[in-house]
CSV table of C-alpha atoms in Angstrom, one decimal:
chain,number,residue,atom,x,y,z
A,180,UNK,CA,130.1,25.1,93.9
A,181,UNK,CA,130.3,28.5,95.5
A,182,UNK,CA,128.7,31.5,94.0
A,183,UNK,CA,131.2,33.9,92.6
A,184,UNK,CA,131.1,37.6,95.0
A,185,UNK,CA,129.3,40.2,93.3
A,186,UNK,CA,131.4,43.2,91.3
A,187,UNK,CA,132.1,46.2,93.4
A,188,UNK,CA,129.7,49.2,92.2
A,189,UNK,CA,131.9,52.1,91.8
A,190,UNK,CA,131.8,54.9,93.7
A,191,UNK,CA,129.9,57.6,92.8
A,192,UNK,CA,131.4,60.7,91.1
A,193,UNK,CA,131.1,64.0,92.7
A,194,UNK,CA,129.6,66.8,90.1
A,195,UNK,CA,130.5,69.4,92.6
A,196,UNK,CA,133.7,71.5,92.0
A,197,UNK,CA,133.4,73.0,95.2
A,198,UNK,CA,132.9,70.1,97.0
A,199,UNK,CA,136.9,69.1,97.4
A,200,UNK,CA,138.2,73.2,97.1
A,201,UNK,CA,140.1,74.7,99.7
A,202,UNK,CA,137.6,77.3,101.2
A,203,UNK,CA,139.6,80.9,101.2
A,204,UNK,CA,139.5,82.9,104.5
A,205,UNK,CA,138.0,85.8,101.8
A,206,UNK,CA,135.0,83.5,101.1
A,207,UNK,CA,134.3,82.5,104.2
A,208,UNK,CA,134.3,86.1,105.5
A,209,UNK,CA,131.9,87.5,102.1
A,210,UNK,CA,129.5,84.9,102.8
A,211,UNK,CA,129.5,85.6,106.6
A,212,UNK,CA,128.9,89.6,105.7
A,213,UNK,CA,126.0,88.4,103.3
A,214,UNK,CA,124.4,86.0,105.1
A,215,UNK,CA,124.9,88.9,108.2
A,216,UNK,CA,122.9,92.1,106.2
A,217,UNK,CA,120.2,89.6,104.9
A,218,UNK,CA,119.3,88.4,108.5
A,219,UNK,CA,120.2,92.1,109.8
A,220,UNK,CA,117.4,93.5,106.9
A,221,UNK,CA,114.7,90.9,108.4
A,222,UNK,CA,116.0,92.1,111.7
A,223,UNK,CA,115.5,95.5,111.5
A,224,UNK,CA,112.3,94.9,109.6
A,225,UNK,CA,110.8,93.1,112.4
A,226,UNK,CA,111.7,95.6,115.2
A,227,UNK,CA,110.2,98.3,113.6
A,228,UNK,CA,106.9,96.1,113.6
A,229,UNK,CA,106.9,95.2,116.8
A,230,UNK,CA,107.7,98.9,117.8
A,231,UNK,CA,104.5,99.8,116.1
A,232,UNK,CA,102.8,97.0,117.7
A,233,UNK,CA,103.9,98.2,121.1
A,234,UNK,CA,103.1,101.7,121.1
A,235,UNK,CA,100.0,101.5,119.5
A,236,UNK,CA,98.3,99.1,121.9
A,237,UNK,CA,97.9,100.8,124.2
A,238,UNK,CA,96.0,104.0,122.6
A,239,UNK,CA,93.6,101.7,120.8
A,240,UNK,CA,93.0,99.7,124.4
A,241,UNK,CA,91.7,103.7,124.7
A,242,UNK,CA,89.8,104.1,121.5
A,243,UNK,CA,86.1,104.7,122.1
A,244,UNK,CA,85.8,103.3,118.0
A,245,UNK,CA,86.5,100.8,115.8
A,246,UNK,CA,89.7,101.6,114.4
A,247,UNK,CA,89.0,99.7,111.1
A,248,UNK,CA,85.1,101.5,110.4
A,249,UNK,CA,85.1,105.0,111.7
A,250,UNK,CA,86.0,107.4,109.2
A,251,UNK,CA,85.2,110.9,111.3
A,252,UNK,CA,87.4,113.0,113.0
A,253,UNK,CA,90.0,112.2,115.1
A,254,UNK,CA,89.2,113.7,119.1
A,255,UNK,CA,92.6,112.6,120.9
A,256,UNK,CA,92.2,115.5,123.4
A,257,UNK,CA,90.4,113.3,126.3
A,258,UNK,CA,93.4,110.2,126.2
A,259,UNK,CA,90.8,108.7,128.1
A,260,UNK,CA,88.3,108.0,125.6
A,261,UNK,CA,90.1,109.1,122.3
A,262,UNK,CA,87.8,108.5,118.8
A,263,UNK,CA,89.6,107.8,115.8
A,264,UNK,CA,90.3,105.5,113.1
A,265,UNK,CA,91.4,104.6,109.6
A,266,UNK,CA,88.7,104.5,107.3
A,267,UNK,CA,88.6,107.9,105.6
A,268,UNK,CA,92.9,107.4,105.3
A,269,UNK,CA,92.7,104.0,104.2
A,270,UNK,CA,90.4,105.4,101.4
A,271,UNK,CA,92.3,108.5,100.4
A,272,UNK,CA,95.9,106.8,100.2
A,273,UNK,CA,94.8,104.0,98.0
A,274,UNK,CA,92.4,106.3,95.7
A,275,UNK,CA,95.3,109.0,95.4
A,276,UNK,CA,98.2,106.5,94.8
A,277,UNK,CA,96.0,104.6,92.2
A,278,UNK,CA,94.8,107.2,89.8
A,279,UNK,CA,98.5,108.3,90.1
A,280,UNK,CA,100.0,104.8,88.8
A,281,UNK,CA,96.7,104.9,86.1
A,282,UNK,CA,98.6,108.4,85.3
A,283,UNK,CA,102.4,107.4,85.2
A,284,UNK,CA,102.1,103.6,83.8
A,285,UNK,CA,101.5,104.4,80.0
A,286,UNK,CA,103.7,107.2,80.2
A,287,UNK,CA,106.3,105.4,82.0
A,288,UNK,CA,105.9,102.5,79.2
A,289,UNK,CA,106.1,104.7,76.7
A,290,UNK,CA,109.3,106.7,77.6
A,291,UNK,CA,111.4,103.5,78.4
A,292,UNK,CA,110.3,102.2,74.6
A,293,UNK,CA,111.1,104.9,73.1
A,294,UNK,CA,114.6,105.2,74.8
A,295,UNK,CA,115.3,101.9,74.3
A,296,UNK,CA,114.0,100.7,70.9
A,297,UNK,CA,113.3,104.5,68.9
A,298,UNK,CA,115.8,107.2,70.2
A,299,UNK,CA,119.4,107.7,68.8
A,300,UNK,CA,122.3,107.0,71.3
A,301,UNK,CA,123.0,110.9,71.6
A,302,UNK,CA,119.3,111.4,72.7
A,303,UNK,CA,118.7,108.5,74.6
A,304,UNK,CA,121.2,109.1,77.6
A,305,UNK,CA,120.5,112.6,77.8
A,306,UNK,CA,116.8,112.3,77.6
A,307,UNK,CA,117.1,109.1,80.6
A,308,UNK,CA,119.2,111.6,82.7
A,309,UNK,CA,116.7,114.4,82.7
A,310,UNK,CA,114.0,111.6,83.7
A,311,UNK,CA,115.9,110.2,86.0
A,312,UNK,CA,116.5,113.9,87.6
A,313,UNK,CA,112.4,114.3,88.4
A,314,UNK,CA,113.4,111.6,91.4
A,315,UNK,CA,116.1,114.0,92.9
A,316,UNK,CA,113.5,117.1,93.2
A,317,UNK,CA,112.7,117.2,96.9
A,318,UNK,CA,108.8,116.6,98.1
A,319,UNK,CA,108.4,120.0,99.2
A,320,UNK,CA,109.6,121.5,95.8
A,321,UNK,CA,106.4,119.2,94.6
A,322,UNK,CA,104.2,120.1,96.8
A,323,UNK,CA,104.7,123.9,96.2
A,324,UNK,CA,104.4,123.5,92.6
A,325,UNK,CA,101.6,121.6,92.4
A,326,UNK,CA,99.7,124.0,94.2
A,327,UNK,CA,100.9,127.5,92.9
A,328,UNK,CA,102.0,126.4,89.8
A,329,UNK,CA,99.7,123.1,88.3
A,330,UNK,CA,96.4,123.3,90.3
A,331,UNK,CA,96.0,127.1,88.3
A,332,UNK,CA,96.8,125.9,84.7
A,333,UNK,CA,94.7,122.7,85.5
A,334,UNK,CA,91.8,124.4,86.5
A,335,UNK,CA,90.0,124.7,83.9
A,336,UNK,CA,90.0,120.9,82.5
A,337,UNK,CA,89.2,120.3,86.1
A,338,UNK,CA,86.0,122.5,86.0
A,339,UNK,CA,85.3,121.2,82.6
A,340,UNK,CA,85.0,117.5,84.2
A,341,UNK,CA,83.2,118.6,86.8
A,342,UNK,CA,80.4,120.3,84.8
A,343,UNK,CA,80.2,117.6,82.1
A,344,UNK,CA,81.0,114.7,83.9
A,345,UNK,CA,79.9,115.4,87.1
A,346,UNK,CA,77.2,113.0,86.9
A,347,UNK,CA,79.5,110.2,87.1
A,348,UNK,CA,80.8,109.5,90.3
A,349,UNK,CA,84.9,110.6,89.7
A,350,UNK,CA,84.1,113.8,88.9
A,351,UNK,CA,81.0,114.5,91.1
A,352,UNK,CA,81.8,117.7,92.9
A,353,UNK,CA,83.6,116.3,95.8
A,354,UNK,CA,84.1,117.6,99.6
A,355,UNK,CA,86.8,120.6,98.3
A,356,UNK,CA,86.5,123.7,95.9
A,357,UNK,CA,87.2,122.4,92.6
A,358,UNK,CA,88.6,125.6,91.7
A,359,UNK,CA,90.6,125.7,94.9
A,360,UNK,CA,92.8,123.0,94.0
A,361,UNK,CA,93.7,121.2,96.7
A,362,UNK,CA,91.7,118.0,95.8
A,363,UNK,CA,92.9,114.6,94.9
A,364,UNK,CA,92.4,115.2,90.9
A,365,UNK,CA,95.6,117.9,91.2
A,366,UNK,CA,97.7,115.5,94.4
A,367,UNK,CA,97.5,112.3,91.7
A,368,UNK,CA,98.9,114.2,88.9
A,369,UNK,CA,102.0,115.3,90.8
A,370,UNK,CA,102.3,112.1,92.6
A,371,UNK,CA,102.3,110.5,89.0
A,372,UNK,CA,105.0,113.3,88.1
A,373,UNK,CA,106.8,112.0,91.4
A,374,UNK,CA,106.9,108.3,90.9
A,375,UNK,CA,107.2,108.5,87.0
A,376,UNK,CA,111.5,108.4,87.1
A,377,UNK,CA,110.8,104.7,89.4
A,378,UNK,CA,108.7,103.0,87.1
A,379,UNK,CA,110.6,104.4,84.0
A,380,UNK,CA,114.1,103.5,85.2
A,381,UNK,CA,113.5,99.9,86.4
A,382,UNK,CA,111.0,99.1,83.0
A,383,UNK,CA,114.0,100.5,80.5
A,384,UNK,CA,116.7,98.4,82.2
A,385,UNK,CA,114.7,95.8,82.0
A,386,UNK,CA,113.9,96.1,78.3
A,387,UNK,CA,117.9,96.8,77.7
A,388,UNK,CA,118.4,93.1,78.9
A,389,UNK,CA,116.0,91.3,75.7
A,390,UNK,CA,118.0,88.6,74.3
A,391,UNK,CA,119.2,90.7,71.0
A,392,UNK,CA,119.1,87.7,69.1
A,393,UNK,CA,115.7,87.4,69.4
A,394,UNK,CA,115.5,91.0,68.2
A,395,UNK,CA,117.4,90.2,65.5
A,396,UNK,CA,115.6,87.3,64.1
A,397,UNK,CA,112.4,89.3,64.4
A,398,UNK,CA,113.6,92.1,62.2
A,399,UNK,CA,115.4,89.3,59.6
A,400,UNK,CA,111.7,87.9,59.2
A,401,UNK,CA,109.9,91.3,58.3
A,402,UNK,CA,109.0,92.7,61.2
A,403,UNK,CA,108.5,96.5,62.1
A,404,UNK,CA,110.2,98.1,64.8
A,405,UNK,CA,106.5,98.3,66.2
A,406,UNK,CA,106.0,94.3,66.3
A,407,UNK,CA,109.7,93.9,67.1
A,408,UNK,CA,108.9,95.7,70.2
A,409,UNK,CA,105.4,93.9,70.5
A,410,UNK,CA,106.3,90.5,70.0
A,411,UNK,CA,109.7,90.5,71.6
A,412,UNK,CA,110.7,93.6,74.3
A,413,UNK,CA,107.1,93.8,75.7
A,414,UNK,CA,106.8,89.8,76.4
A,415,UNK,CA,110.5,89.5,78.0
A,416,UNK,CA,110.3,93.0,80.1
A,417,UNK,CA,106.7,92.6,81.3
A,418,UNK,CA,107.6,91.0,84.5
A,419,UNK,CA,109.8,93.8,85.0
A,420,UNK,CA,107.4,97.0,84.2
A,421,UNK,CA,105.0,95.1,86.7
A,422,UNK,CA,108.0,95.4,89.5
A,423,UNK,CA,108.5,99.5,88.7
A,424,UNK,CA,105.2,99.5,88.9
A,425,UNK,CA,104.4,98.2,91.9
A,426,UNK,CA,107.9,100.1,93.3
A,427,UNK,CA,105.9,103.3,92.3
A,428,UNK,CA,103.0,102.1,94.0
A,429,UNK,CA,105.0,101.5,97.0
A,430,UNK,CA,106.7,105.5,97.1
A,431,UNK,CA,103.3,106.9,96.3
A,432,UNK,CA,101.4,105.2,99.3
A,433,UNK,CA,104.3,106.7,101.8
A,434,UNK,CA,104.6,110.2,100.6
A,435,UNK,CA,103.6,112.9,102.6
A,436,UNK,CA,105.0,116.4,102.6
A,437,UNK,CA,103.8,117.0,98.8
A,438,UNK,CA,100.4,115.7,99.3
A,439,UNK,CA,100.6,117.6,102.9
A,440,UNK,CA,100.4,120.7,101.1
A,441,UNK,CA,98.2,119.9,98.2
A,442,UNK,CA,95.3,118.5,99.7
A,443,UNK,CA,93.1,120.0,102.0
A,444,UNK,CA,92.0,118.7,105.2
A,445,UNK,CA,88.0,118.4,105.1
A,446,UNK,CA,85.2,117.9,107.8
A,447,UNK,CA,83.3,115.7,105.2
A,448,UNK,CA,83.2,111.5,104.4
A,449,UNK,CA,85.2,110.7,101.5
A,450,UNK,CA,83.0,109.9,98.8
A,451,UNK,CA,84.9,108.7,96.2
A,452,UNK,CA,85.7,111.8,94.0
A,453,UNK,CA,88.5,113.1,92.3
A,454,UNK,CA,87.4,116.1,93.8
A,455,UNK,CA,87.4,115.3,97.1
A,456,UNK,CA,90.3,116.1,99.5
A,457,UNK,CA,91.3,115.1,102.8
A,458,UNK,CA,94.3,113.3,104.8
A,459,UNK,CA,96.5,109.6,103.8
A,460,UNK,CA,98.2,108.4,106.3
A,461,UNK,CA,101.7,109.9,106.3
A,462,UNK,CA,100.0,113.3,105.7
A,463,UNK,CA,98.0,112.5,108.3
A,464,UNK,CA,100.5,111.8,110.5
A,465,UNK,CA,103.0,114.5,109.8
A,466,UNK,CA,100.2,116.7,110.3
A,467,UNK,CA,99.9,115.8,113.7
A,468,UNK,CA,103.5,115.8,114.7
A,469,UNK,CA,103.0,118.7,117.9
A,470,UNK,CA,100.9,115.7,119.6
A,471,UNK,CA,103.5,113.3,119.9
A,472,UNK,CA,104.5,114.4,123.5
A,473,UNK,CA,101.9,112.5,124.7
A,474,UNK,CA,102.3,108.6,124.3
A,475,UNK,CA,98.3,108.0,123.9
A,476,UNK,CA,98.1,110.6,121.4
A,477,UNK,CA,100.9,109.7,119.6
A,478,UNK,CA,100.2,106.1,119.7
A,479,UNK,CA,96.9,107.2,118.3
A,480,UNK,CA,99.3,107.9,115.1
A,481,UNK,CA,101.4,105.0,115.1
A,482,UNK,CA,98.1,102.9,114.9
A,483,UNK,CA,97.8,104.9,111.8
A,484,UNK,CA,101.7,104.2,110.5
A,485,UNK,CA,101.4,99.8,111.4
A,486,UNK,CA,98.5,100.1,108.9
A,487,UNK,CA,100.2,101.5,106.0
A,488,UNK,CA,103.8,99.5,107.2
A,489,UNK,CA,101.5,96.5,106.6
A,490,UNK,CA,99.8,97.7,103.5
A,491,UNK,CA,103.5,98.2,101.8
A,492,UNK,CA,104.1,94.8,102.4
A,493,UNK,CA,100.5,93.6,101.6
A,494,UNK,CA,101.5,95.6,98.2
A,495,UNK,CA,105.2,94.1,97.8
A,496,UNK,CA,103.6,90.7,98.4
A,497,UNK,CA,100.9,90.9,95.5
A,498,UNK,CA,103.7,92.3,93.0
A,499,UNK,CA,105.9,89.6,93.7
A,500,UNK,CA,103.3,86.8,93.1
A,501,UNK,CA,102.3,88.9,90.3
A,502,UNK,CA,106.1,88.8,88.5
A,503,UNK,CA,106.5,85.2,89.7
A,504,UNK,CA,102.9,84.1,87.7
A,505,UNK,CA,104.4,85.9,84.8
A,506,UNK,CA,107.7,84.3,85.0
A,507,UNK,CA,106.1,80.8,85.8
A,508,UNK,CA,103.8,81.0,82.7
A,509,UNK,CA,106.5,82.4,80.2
A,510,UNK,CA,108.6,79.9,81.0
């Protein structure tokens, strides 16, 4: 007796609504343009690197240092056997653009809860446009002001630190005139003035975006507008205060002309002071702009620039991991 043949197995269904539509010529031609800036970004990206890359090698072939130790002064005159290297800059650009984002974080935190969760509507947009204003002042405008303007009214809460607290190593009397001004104590508070509107603007659309449900339930259970905005808007907009941080971070290591005319260029080893002055890079390096006729000088320079092009990234790199932890663990 023969075996009856098995029951066909149905095809499977496709899930896919797209899978079977007609493709327009308009989508075809969006997705082209998309897919063409993304891989025109990396592009660009990529050939300013290796344009770094290529003029700097062959002034460091030249370099009579190591680039990566030697924190003196840079001799470029003899493009035979130049000395220089990143040390001292490496220093001053991270210990500048960190006290700054210690200056503008809370601040930054605070305005964006208030104008989110505290303010009326008639004072909130007002109040968010005149923040958001700081960011169109020019650098220069900065720069002139911190130094005419804040280093004087400063001055004496700077020599009060110095006298009482000079024994720990942030307020030690540093390589400038504390009086003078031009140290890194007056460059971080404008810097922190500079990148405040960044950090503020991306951490109060962030908070706009909590689920207002959850808000809702929060306050139907008791809760003050305080632990509404503990329990709820701080745990949802975290990842995103982190980002405007690290954004602020990332305009704060590259700026030059304001902190070109705050701090003063100094002889002596950076030693760690809020005192202390001397050059970042992009000061450094603006500074220095009547040398780049010469292609071992200026490559000298552009060594300088392919250290802080890769410390933005480094920086952009950590925040991301940073916001994806978050994300990862909230969820």
């Amino acid at each position: 007796m023969s075996e009856a043949a098995p029951f066909p197995e149905p095809s499977p269904i496709s899930t896919d609504p797209s899978k079977h539509a007609k493709v327009r010529a308009g989508d075809r031609i969006f997705r082209g343009l998309a897919e063409g800036s993304g891989i025109l970004i990396v592009a660009i990206i990529a050939a300013i690197g290796i344009f770094l890359m290529w003029r700097a090698i062959p002034a460091l072939a030249r370099n009579e240092e190591n680039f990566f130790l030697y924190g003196g002064n840079w001799i470029t005159t003899d493009t035979s056997a130049m000395h220089f290297g990143i040390l001292d800059l490496l220093q001053v650009t991270v210990f500048v653009s960190v006290f700054a984002l210690i200056l503008a974080m809370p601040v930054a935190l605070g305005i964006a809860i208030y104008l989110t969760n505290y303010a009326h509507k008639r004072v909130a947009g007002p109040l968010a446009s005149m923040v958001d204003l700081l960011a169109a002042v020019p650098s220069i405008i900065y720069g002139v002001w911190g130094l005419y303007v804040l280093a004087p009214a400063i001055k004496p809460a700077a020599l009060w630190l110095n006298e009482n607290l000079g024994w720990l190593f942030l307020f030690s009397t540093g390589n400038a005139s504390v009086a003078g001004g031009g140290t890194i104590f007056t460059a971080g508070i404008v810097l922190a003035v500079m990148i405040l509107p960044i950090i503020t603007a991306v951490t109060r659309e962030v908070f706009i975006q909590t689920p207002r449900g959850q808000i809702e339930a929060a306050l139907a259970l008791g809760a003050t507008r305080w632990e509404v905005v503990r329990t709820t808007v701080l745990p949802f907009g975290m990842s995103g205060y982190i980002s405007g941080a690290m954004l602020g971070l990332g305009r704060a290591l590259g700026e030059t002309i304001a902190l070109l005319i705050i701090l003063r260029g100094t002889q002596t080893a950076f030693g760690w002071s809020l005192f202390d002055a001397g050059f970042t890079f992009a000061s450094k390096i603006a500074s220095a702009a009547s040398e780049f006729n010469d292609q071992y000088k200026a490559g000298a320079y552009i060594a300088a620039g392919l250290v802080l092009f890769i410390l933005t990234f480094v920086v952009n790199s950590l925040a991301r991991a940073a916001v994806a932890g978050k994300d990862r663990s909230a969820s």
